[in-house]
Amino acid sequence: MIGGRRVAAVPGAYVGASVPAAEDRARAAWGSPVRLDISGIRFVRRPLARMSLRCREIRFVAAAVVVVVTIFGSAVATAGPVDDGRMQDLTGWVDPFIGTRPGDVDMGTGGGAGNTFPGADVPFGMVQWSPDTVTQQHGGYYYDDNRIKGFSLTHLSGAGCDTYQDVPFMPLAGTIGASPATSPDAYVATFSHAHEQASPGRYQVDLDGGIRVELTATQRTGAGRFTFPDGGPATLLINAAGSISGTDDAQVTIGPNYVAGHVHSGRFCGTNSFYTLYFHAEFDQPITESGIWDGDQVRSDDTASGTQVGAYVTFDPGKPAVVNVKVGLSFVSPDGAAANLAAENPARTFDEVAAAARDSWNARLNQIRVTGGTDEQRTIFYTALYHALLQPNVFSDVDGHYAGFDKRIHTTDPAHPIYTNFSGWDIYRSEVQLLALLAPREAADIARSMVTFAREGGNWDRWTVANDYTGVMNGDPYHIIVSSIYAFGATDFDATEALDLMVKGASVPGTNSQGYEERPGLVGYLALGYVPDGAADTLEYTSADFAIAQLAHRLGNQAIYDVFMQRAQNWRNLFNPATGYLQPRHLDGSFAADFDPADPNGYVEGNGAQYTWMVPYNYRALIDALGGPAAVNARLDTFFTKLNAGTHEPYAFLGNEPTLETPWIYNYTGAPYKTQSTVDRVRKEIWKAAPGGLVGNDDLGEMSSWYVWAALGLYPEVPGRAELVIGSPIFTSATITRPGGPAITINAPDASPTNIYISALTVNGGNWTKPWLPETFVTTGGTLDFTLSPAPNTAWGADPADAPPSFQDGSNSV
């Protein structure tokens, strides 16, 4: 999320370069998927309108079979359901409108809404073709506004600032009048949610003026079908300079049946960051009238450039009332946009593209198949999984060309595309771990992309949009992201180069040639062991240092491991025994005498009561410093009095990232049953299957990934590690399929809204009393069998010897 933070100066179809190859890969991975005829299907209109969708679900044949699995090396027998090779239509459980209305008040961290969008996309796609309402929402769409100003091609899901929303298209039943640049209200259309439908890969709305808009997408292209009233002119407005953050330059050219151009925009969160996007749109019938606008002028020219330019194209009213348009995008060149279009969508119909997009989502969603749970729980779960798979986004063209961080054009192997749009400060906590589990190839390419950008630009960014540094938020999160991806087994990238660049970024103060500073306050951190007056900066750096140490350990570099494990314990320098908090420390080593744990000064989108828990890799030492397990349990009980308190109260703020790990701390204090009840409260009180179902920014899938993990009863607590702490699942069963790896099966036949406590657990048939799973479980897979009940088993997981590991190398006593 983005708040009042200083900013540095500065599968299935379409996952590959060609559609047939991608579809072949999908079939190879998933058998012969059912081709779904989506014509006539009613998409999501309102939350929980699910019965007709459930009737269409293609269910697996459940059969009890005996399979052999291993308990970390020991063979045991277990039973469970299997499928008959058919794919379920899980898109019916996804409601793309969740997160498009505020779910709580604005806590000053980017709004009280999820800032999601309902439009068309495919997993990790470059294109997100979605409606933009007049009322500004960072995701482009505000559910309570019935006025649409355009349908733009690019969006971020859940960001706390504006960016993208490039090249909006707007249909008009008539001909152009005043310039859309100076009279935008003249072209706004109203609509009703009763005539609006959304499903993964497809969006449709009937505008009040009688025009139907249908949108779908491939990886790098969009397809639109615009149905106009009979008998009148059919016009499309293409606002080349319509980006939400303003335009420094745009250009548009009109051809016989195409419109092409580019836009130069950026300034994410007000930063000095930019990108150039190229587009190439082709129509299925000749243009009969066309022209451009430039400022307040409308002319019949075929080209224009400037900061307020666009094109209009009108089609013969005597022709069919349906106009199809296909749009290719590229961040490289006009030719790249045209080539992407030719490669991914040369001749298919709109319905064929939409069906393929739906298949690509089903292939991804079917990687976690669940049974049981309420309709609301399934809707929240699969919508969260959908949101978690929207971004990062493919950035390179089908031929491998991409725009680098050095502002030059480079070429990568098309089989390993470059990705961008990294909400680093957010997604390092649980999002990238989920991606590494479900999509290891893409996760490794994401890590490779981060390494590539760090090499080209000279430093690691914190929050990347396109191919420029934004420096938004704090810490050094990409170190954690890359280390965590590697820990979860997605290792197909140059980890040695990554480690070298990490050490440089964490050790060399100053700005690079682009004016970007990777670790503000690094001089003080290196000299003092803390950033003066920056508790949040210090704690973010210690987590990043821990992640560097873990990657070094995996690569066999003991010297780097020793240095950075020592630095990871710098959190101790913030501990004030007089107050019992981790708090900002002045340059002279003193603490503020009037410290208030509810004061956000010295923290980022949080306060002292919230940031004191931010030592996830060494809770044992933190718990000892705070008085031991009993004292910490009492303190946590008070902390969770409120679950979404914001930044000015000393309670949990679980609508934002800094306290996401806190419900699982009870697993370290001998009270796992309190983790189970607290996580259940969060799932029930904060998450809803409604447009206002998110109480804060989704932050490119981070918050949604938290729910996915929590619903499964697992969580990746420690940065740069792959151990999983355990809670209670909400589904009677869940099967997680990892490409190229063994499955993880979670059985909880007694799961219900009231049976939230773990009475017993077996792992691969063997009794298990630890409230955590080792890293080997992620890599080898296996089966968890939960026995759940409505009453807590206070003894399960309570033995101090069973607590999850804390990593204390380099420690000194507090």
Coordinates of C-alpha atoms in Angstrom, one line a residue, residues 524-525 530-535 585-587:
G524 CA 23.9 4.9 9.6
Y525 CA 22.7 1.3 9.4
Y530 CA 20.2 0.8 12.9
V531 CA 18.8 3.6 10.8
P532 CA 18.6 6.7 13.0
D533 CA 15.0 7.6 13.7
G534 CA 13.9 4.9 11.2
A535 CA 12.5 1.8 13.0
R585 CA 16.5 5.3 18.0
H586 CA 18.3 8.6 17.6
L587 CA 21.7 9.1 16.1

